[in-house]
CSV table of C-alpha atoms in Angstrom, one decimal:
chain,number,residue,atom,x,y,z
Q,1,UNK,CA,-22.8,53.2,33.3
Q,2,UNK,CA,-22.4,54.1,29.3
Q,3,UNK,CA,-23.9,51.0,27.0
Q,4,UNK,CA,-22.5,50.0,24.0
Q,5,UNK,CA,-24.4,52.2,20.9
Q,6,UNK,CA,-27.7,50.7,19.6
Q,7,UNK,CA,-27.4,51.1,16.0
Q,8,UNK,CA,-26.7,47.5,14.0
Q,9,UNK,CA,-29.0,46.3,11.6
Q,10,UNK,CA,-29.4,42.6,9.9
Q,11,UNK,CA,-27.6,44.5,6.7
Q,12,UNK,CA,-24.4,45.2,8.9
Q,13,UNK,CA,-24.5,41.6,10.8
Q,14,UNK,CA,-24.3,40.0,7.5
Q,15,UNK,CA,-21.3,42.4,6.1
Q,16,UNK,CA,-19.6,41.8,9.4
Q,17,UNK,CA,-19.8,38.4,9.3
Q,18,UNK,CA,-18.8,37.8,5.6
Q,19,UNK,CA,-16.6,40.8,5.5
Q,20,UNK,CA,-14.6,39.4,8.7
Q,21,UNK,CA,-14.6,35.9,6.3
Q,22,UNK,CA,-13.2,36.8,3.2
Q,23,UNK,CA,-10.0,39.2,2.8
Q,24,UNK,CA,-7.2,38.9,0.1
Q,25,UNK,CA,-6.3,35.1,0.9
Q,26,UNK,CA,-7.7,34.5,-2.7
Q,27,UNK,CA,-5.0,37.2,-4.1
Q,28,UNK,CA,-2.4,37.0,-1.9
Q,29,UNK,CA,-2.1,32.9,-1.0
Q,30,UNK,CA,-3.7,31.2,-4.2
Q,31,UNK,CA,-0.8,29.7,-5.5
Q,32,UNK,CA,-0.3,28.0,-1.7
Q,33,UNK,CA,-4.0,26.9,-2.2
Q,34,UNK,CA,-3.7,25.1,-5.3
Q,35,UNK,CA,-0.2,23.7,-5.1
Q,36,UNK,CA,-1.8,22.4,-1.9
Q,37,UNK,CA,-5.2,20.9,-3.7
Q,38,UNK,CA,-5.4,21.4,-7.5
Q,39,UNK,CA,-8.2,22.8,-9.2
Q,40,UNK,CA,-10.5,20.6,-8.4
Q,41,UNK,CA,-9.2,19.7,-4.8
Q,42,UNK,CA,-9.2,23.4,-3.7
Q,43,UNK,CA,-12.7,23.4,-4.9
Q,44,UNK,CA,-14.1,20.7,-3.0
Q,45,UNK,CA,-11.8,21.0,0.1
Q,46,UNK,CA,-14.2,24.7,0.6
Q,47,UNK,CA,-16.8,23.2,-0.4
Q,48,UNK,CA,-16.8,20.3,2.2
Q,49,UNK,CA,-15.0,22.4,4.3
Q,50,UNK,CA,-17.4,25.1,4.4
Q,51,UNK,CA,-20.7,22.6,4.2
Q,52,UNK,CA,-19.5,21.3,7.5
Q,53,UNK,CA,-20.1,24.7,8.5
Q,54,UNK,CA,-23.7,24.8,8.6
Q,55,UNK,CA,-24.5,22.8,11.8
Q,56,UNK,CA,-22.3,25.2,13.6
Q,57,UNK,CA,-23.6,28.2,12.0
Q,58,UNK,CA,-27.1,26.7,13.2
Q,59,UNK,CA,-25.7,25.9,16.7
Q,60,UNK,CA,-24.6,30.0,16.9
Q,61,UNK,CA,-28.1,31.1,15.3
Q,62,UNK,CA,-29.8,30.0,18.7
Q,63,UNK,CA,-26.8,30.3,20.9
Q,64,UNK,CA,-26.8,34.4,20.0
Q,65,UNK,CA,-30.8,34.6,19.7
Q,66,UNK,CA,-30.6,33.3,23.1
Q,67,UNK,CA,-28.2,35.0,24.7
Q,68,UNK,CA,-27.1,38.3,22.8
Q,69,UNK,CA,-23.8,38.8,24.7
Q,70,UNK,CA,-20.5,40.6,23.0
Q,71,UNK,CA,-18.8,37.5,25.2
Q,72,UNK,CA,-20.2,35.2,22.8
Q,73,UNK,CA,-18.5,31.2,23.3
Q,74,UNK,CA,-17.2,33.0,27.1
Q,75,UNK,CA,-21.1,33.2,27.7
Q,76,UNK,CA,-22.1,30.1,26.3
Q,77,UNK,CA,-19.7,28.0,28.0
Q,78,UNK,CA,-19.8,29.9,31.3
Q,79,UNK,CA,-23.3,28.4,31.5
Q,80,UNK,CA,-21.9,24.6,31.3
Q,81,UNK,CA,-18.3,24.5,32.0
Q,82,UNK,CA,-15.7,25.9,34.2
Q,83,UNK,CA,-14.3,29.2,34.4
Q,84,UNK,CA,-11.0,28.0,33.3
Q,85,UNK,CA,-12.9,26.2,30.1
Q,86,UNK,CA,-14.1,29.5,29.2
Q,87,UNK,CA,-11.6,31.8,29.5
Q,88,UNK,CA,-9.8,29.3,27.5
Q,89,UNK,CA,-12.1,29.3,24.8
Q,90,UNK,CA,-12.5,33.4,24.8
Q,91,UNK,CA,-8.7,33.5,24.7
Q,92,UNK,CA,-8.5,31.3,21.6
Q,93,UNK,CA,-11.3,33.1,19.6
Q,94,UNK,CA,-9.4,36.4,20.2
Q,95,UNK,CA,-6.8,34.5,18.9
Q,96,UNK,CA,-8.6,33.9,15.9
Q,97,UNK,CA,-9.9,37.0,15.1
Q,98,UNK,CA,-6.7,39.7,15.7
Q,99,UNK,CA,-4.4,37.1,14.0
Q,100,UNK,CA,-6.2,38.2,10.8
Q,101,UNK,CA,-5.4,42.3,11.6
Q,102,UNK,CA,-1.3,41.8,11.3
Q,103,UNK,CA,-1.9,39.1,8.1
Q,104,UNK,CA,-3.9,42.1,6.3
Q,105,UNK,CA,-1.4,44.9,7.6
Q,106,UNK,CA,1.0,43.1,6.0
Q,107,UNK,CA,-1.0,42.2,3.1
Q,108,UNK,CA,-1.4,45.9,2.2
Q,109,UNK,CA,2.3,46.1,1.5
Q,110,UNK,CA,2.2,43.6,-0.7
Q,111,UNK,CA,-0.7,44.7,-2.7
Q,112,UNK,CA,0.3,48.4,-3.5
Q,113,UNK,CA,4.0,46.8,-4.2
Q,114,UNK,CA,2.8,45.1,-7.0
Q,115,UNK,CA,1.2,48.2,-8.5
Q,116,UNK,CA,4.4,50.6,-7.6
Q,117,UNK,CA,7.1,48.0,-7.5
Q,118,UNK,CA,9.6,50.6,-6.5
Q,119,UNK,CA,7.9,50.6,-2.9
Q,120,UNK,CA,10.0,46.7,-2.9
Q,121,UNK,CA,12.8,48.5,-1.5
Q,122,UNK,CA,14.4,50.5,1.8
Q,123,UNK,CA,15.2,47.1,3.2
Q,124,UNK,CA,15.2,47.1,6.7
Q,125,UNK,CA,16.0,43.6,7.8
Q,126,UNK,CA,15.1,40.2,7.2
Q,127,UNK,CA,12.2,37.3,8.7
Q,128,UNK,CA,12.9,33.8,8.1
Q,129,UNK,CA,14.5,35.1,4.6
Q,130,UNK,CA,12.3,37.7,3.4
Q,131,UNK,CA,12.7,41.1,3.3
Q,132,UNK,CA,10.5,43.6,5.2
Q,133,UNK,CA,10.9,47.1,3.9
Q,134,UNK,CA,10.1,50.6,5.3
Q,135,UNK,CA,7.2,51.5,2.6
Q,136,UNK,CA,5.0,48.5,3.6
Q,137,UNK,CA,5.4,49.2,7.1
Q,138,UNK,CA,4.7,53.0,7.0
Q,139,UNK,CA,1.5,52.0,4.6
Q,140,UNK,CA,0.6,49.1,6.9
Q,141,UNK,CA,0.8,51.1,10.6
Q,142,UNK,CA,-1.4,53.8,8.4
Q,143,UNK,CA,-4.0,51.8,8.1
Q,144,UNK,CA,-4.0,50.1,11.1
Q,145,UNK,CA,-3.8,53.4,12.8
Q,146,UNK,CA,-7.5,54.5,10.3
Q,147,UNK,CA,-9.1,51.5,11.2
Q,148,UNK,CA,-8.3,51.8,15.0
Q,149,UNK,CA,-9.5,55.6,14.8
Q,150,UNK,CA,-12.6,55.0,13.2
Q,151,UNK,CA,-14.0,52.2,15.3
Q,152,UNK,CA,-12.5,54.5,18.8
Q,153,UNK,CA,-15.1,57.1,17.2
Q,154,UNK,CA,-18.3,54.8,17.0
Q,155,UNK,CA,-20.0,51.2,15.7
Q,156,UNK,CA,-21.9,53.1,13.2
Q,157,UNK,CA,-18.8,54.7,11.5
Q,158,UNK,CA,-17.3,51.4,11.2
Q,159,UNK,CA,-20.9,49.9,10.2
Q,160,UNK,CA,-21.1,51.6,7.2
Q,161,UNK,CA,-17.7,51.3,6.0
Q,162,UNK,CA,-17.8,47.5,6.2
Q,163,UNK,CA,-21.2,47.8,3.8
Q,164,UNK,CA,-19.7,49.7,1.6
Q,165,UNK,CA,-16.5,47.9,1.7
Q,166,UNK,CA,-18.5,44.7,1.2
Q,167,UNK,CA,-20.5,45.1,-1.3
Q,168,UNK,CA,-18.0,47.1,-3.3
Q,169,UNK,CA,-16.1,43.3,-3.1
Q,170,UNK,CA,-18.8,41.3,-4.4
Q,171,UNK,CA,-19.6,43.7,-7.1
Q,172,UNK,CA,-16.0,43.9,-8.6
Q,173,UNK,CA,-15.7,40.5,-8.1
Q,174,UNK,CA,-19.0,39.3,-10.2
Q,175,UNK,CA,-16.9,42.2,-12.9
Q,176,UNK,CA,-13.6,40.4,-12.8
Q,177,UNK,CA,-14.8,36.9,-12.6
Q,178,UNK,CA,-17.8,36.7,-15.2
Q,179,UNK,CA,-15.0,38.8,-17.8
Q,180,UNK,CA,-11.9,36.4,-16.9
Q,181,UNK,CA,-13.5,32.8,-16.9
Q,182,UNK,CA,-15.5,33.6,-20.8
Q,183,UNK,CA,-11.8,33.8,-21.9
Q,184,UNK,CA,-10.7,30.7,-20.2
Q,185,UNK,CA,-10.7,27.2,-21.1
Q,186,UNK,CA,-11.3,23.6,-19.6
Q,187,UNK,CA,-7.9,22.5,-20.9
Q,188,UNK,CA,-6.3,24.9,-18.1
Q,189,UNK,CA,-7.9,22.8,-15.1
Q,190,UNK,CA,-5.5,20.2,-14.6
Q,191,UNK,CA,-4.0,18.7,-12.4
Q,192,UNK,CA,-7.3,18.3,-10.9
Q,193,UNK,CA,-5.3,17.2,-8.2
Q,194,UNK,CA,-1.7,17.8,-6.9
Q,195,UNK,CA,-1.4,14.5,-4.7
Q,196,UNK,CA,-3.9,11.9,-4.0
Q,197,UNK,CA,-7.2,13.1,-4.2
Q,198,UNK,CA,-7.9,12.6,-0.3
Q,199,UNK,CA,-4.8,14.2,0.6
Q,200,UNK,CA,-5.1,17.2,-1.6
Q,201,UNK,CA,-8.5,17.8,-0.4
Q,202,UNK,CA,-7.2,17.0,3.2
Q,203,UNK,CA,-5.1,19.8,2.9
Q,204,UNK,CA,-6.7,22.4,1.6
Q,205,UNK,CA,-9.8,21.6,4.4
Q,206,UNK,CA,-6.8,21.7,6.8
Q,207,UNK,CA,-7.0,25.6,6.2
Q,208,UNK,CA,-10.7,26.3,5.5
Q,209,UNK,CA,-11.2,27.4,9.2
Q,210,UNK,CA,-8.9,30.1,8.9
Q,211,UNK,CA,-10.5,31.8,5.9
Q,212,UNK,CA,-14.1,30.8,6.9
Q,213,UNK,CA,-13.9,32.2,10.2
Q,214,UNK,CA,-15.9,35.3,11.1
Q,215,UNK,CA,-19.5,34.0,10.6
Q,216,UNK,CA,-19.5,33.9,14.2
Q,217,UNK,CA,-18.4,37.4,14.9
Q,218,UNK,CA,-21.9,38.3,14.8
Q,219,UNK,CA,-22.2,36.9,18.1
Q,220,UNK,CA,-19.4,39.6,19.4
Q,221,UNK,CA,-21.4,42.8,17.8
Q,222,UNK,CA,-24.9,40.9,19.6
Q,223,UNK,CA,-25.2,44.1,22.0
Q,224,UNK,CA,-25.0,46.4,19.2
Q,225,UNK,CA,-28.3,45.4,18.2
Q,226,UNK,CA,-30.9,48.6,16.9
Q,227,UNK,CA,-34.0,49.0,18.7
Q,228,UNK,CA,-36.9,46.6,17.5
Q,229,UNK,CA,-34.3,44.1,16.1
Q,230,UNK,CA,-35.7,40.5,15.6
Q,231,UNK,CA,-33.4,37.9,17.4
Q,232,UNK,CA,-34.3,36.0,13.7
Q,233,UNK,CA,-31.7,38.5,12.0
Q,234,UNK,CA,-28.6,36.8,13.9
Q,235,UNK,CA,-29.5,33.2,12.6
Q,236,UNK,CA,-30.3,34.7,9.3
Q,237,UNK,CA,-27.1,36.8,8.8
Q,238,UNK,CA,-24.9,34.1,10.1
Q,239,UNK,CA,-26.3,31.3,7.9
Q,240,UNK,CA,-26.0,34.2,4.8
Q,241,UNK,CA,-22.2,35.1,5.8
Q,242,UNK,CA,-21.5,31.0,5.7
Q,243,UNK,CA,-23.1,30.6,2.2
Q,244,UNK,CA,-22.1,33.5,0.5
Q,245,UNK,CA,-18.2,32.6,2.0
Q,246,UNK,CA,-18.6,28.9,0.2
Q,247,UNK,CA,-19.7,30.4,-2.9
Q,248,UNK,CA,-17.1,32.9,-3.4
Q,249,UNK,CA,-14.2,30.9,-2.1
Q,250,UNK,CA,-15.2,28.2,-4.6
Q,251,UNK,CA,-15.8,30.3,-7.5
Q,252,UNK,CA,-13.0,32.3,-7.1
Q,253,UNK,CA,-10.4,29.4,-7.2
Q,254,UNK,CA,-12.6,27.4,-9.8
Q,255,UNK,CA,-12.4,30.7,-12.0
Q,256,UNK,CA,-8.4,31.2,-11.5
Q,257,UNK,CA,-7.9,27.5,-12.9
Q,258,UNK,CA,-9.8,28.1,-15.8
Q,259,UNK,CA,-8.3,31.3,-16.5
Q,260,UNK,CA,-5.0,29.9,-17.2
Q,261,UNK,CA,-2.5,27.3,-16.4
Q,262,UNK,CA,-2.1,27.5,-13.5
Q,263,UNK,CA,0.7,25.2,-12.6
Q,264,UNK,CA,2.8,27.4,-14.8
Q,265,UNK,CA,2.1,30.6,-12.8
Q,266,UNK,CA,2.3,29.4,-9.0
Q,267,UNK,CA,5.5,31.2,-9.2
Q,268,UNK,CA,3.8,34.4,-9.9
Q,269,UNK,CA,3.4,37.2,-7.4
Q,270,UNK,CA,-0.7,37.4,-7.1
Q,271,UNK,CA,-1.5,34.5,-9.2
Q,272,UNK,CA,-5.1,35.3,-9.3
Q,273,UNK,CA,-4.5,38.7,-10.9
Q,274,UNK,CA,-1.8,37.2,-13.3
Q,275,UNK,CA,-4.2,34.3,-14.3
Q,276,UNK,CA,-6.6,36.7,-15.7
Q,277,UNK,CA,-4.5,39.2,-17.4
Q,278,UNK,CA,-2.9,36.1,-19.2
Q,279,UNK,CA,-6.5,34.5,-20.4
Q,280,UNK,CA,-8.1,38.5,-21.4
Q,281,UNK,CA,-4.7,39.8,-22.5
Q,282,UNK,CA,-5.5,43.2,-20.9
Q,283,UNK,CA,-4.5,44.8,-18.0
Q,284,UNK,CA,-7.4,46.5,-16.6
Q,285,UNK,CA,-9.1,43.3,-15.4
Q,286,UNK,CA,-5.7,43.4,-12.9
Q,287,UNK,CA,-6.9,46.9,-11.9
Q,288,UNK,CA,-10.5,45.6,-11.2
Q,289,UNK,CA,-9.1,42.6,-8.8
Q,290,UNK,CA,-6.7,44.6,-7.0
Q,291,UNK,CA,-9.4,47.2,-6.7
Q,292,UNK,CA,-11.5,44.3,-5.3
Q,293,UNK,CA,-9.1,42.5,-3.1
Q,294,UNK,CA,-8.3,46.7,-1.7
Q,295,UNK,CA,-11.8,46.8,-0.6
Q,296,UNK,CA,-11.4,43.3,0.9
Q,297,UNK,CA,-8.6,44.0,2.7
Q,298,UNK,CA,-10.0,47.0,4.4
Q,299,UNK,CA,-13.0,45.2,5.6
Q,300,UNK,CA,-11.8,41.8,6.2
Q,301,UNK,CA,-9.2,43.9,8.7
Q,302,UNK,CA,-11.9,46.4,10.2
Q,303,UNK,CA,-14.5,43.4,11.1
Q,304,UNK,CA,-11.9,41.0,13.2
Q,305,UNK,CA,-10.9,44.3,14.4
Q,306,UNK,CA,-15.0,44.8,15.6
Q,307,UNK,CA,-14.7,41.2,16.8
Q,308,UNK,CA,-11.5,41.4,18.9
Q,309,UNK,CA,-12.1,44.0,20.5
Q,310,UNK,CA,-15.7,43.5,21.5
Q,311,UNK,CA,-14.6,39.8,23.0
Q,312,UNK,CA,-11.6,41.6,25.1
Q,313,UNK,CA,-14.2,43.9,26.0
Q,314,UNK,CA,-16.6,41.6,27.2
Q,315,UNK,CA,-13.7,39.3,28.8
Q,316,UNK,CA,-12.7,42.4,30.8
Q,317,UNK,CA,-16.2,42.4,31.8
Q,318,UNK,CA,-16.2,39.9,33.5
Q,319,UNK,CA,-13.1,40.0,35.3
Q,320,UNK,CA,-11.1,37.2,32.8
Q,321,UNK,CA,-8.6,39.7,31.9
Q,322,UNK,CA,-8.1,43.4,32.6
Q,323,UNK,CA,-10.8,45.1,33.6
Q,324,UNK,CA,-10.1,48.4,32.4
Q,325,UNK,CA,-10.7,46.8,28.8
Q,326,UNK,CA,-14.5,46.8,29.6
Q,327,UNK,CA,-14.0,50.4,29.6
Q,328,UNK,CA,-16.6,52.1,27.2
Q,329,UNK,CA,-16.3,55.7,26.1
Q,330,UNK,CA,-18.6,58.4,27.4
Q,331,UNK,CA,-19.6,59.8,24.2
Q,332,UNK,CA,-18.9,57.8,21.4
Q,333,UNK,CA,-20.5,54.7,23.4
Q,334,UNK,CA,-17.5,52.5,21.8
Q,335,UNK,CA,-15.2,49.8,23.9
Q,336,UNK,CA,-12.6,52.5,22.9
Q,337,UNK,CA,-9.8,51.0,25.4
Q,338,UNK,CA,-9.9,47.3,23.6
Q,339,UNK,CA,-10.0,48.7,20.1
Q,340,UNK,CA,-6.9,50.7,21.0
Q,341,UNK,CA,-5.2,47.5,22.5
Q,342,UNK,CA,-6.1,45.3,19.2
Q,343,UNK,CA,-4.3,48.6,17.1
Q,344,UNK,CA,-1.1,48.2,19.1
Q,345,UNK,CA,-0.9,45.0,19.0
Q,346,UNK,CA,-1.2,44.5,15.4
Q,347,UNK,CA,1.2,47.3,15.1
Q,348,UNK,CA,3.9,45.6,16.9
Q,349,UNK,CA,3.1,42.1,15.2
Q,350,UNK,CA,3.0,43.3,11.7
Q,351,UNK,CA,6.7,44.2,12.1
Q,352,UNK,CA,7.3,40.5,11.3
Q,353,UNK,CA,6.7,40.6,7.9
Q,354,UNK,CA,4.9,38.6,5.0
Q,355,UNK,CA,7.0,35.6,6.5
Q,356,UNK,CA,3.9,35.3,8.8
Q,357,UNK,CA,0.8,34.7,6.2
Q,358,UNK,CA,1.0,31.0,5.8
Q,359,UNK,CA,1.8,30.3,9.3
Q,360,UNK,CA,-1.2,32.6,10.3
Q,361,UNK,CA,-3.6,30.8,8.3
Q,362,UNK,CA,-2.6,27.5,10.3
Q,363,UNK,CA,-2.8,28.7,13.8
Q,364,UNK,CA,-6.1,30.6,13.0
Q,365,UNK,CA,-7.5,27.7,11.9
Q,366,UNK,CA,-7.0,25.2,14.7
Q,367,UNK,CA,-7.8,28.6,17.4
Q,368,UNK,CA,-11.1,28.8,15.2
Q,369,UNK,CA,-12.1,25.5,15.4
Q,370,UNK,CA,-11.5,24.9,19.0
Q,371,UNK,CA,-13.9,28.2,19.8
Q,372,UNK,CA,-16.5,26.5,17.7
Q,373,UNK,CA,-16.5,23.1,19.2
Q,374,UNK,CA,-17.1,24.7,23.0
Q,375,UNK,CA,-19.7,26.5,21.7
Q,376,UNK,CA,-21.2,23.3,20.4
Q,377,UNK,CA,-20.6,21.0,23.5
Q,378,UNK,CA,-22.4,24.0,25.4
Q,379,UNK,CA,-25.2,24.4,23.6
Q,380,UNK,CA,-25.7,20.3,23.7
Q,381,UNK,CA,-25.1,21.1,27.2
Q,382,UNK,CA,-27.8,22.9,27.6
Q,383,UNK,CA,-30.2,20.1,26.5
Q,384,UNK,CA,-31.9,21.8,23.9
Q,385,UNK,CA,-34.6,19.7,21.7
Q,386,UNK,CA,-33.1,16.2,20.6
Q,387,UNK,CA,-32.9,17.4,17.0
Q,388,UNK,CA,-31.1,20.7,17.9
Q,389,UNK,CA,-28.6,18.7,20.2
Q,390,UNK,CA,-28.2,15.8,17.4
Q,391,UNK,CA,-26.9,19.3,15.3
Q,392,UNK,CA,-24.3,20.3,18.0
Q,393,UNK,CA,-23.3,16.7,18.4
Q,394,UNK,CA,-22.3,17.1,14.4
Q,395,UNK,CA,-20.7,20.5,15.4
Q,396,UNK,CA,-18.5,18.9,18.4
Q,397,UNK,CA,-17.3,16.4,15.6
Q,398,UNK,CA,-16.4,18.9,13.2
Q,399,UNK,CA,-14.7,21.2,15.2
Q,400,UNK,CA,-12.9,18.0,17.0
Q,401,UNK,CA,-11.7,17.0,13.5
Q,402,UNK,CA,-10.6,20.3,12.1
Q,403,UNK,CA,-8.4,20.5,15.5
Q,404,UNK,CA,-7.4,16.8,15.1
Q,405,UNK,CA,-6.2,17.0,11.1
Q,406,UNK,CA,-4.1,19.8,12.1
Q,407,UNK,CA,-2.1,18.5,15.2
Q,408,UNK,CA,-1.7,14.7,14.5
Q,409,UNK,CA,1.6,14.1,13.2
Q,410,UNK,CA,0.7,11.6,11.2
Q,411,UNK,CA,-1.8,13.1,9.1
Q,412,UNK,CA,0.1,15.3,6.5
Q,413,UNK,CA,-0.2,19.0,6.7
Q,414,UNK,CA,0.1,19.0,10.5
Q,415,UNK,CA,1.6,21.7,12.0
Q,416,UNK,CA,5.6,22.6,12.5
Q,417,UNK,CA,7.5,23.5,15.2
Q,418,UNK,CA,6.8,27.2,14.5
Q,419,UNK,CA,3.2,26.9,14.4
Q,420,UNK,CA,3.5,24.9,18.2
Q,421,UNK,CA,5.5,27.8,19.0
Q,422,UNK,CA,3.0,30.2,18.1
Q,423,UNK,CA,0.0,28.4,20.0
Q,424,UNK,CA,2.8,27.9,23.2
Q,425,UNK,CA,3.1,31.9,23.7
Q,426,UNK,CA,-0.4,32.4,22.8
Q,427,UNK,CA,-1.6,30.1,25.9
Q,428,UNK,CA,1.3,31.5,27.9
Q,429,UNK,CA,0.4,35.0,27.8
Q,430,UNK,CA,-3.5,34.3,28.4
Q,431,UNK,CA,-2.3,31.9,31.4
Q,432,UNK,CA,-0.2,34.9,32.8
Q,433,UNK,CA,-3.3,37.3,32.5
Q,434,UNK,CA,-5.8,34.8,33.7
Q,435,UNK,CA,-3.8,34.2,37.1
Q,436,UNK,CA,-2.7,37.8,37.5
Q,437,UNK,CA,-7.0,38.9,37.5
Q,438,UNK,CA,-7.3,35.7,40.0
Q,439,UNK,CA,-4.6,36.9,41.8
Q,440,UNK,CA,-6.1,40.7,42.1
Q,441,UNK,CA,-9.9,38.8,42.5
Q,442,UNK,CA,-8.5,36.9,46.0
Q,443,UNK,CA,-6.4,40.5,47.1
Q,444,UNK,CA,-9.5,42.7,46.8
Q,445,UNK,CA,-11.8,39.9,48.4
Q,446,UNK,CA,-9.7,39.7,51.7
């Protein structure tokens, strides 16, 4: 039986898990970040939002040292919970990770409109009001259809585009942001906050799962492992992925604020880009953050694309959804029938529009924080040592609160009838492939 290929180093878990983390949310959705928090609250709602992280990131650490499984939370629940528990909780992490692939297929569009405006145009119908034209679909199914090709033709392809694509983004973005904030002033900052300063911190937390999410995809990749690998290297690149999210996330909207006002420029079409043209008066800073958020964009999209498709992979596995998506290819030694699933599907959900990137961002979140809280109640499960369970007790209360803040109704921010929607057809679908496998499972065992 062909085994996944043995090539990943600690290097390539830590740019898959930040690189899955961070895509173009900070270009393409600042404006809804800030309107949401204010400087200051969009600041401390990552901050807190991504500090809360760290007992989870810890809780994965031993989880994956311990049981280096592309299933990753399937495995770790399997050991505790039912198979219906698990399956649940695999279904909603896939959730989590290919809802980013249409939001950055999309995004695409929007980025190369803004440096060729004349691509705003060929309408071809309408989403919830907006347009969707043939230019950012033909650009968008092009890249989806690279991505898919070059992780059908092997991990180590894909390996070192997401390194170069990752550090590529950090190093334009220490260019763009050191240049930007020197010309920028502390009068810009407020309003520190846009409502109360609980509730615009509430809300800006409310989304933090969403565009912290993808520490974790380390766990997926776990097989891919090089020979002579130290178990250490998944606890270190996770809790490095986690850290290096905060700081950017932070920085990033600290440095847009300063820039510029900002409440005047919310209307702006990539704020962040606008903010510091206004506070250098030059345009080739906007040509080093669109150059940045390009690079972004293309790894952000090729690690959840790693991470779906190694969880379907492993689901098919183990007979929780089709089996033929444990397939793994002869030669290139890649899950080449889930990777080519994950590229369809985006392809067909992309055709939705740009009307989908806010409503993405709150689905992903609650699906995200769900996967991490049953991988914290297993790993407490599995009585580890009292201080390692008191840290997944934490991690059961975070991710119970992240899911809780979002589908209250009385706490503001809480989802609409579209985002319900959205979760409703998600669980229907994985309910309709779970019975048809236990259906098949009973057939073939009489």
């Amino acid at each position: 039986m062909t085994e996944l290929a043995r090539k990943l180093r600690v290097v390539d878990y830590f740019t898959l898990g930040w690189g899955t983390m961070v895509g173009v949310g900070w270009l393409v959705v600042m404006d809804d970040w800030l309107l949401r928090g204010g400087a200051l609250g969009g600041v401390l709602g990552f901050a807190i939002g991504g500090a809360l992280l760290l007992p989870i990131g810890y809780v994965y650490g031993h989880l994956v040292m311990a049981m280096p499984d592309a299933a990753g939370e399937v495995a770790y629940t399997a050991k505790v919970f039912p198979q219906a528990i698990s399956f649940a909780t695999g279904w909603m992490m896939v959730l989590s990770y290919f809802i980013v692939c249409p939001w950055e297929a999309v995004a695409i569009g929007k980025i190369a409109s803004y440096v060729f405006p004349s691509l705003d145009s060929l309408e071809v119908y309408r989403i919830a009001g907006r347009p969707v034209y043939l230019p950012h679909l033909v650009i968008g199914l092009g890249l989806i259809a690279l991505l898919t090709v070059l992780n059908y033709r092997g991990i180590s392809l894909s390996a070192t585009f997401q390194n170069w694509t990752t550090f590529g983004t950090l190093a334009l973005f220490v260019v763009f942001v050191a240049f930007g904030a020197s010309h920028g002033s502390a009068a810009n900052l407020p309003p520190l906050f846009t409502h109360s300063g609980f509730v615009s911190v509430l809300l800006v937390l409310q989304i933090v799962p969403y565009y912290m999410t993808g520490y974790e995809s380390v766990a997926k990749a776990a097989e891919e492992r090089s020979p002579g690998f130290r178990g250490r290297g998944f606890f270190t690149a996770i809790w490095m992925a986690i850290v290096v999210g905060i700081l950017f996330y932070t920085i990033v909207i600290a440095a847009v604020a300063y820039a510029a006002p900002w409440r005047r420029l919310t209307g702006e079409k990539f704020m962040t880009a606008v903010a510091f043209e206004y506070a250098t008066g030059s345009h080739w800073i906007v040509r080093v953050i669109l150059a940045a958020a390009l690079l972004s964009l293309f790894k952000v999209f090729n690690g959840n694309l790693v991470a779906a498709s190694r969880l379907l992979f492993a689901m098919g596995r183990r007979g929780l959804v089709e089996r033929k998506l444990a397939a793994v290819h002869p030669r290139n030694q890649t899950p080449s029938v889930a990777v080519i699933c994950v590229g369809v599907a985006t392809a067909a959900c992309m055709f939705l529009g740009d009307a989908i990137l806010v409503p993405i961002s709150e689905v992903g979140s609650v699906a995200s924080a769900a996967g991490w809280l049953a991988a914290c109640a297993a790993y407490y499960g599995m009585g580890p040592a009292p201080r390692e369970r008191l840290v997944a007790a934490i991690g059961v209360a975070v991710g119970l609160g992240m899911i809780l803040m979002k589908i209250v109704p009385a706490i503001p921010g809480h989802f609409s009838g579209y985002e319900w929607l959205a979760l409703a057809v998600w669980g229907l679908i994985g309910l309709g492939l779970g019975w048809r496998e236990r259906a098949l499972a009973v057939a073939s065992a009489k």
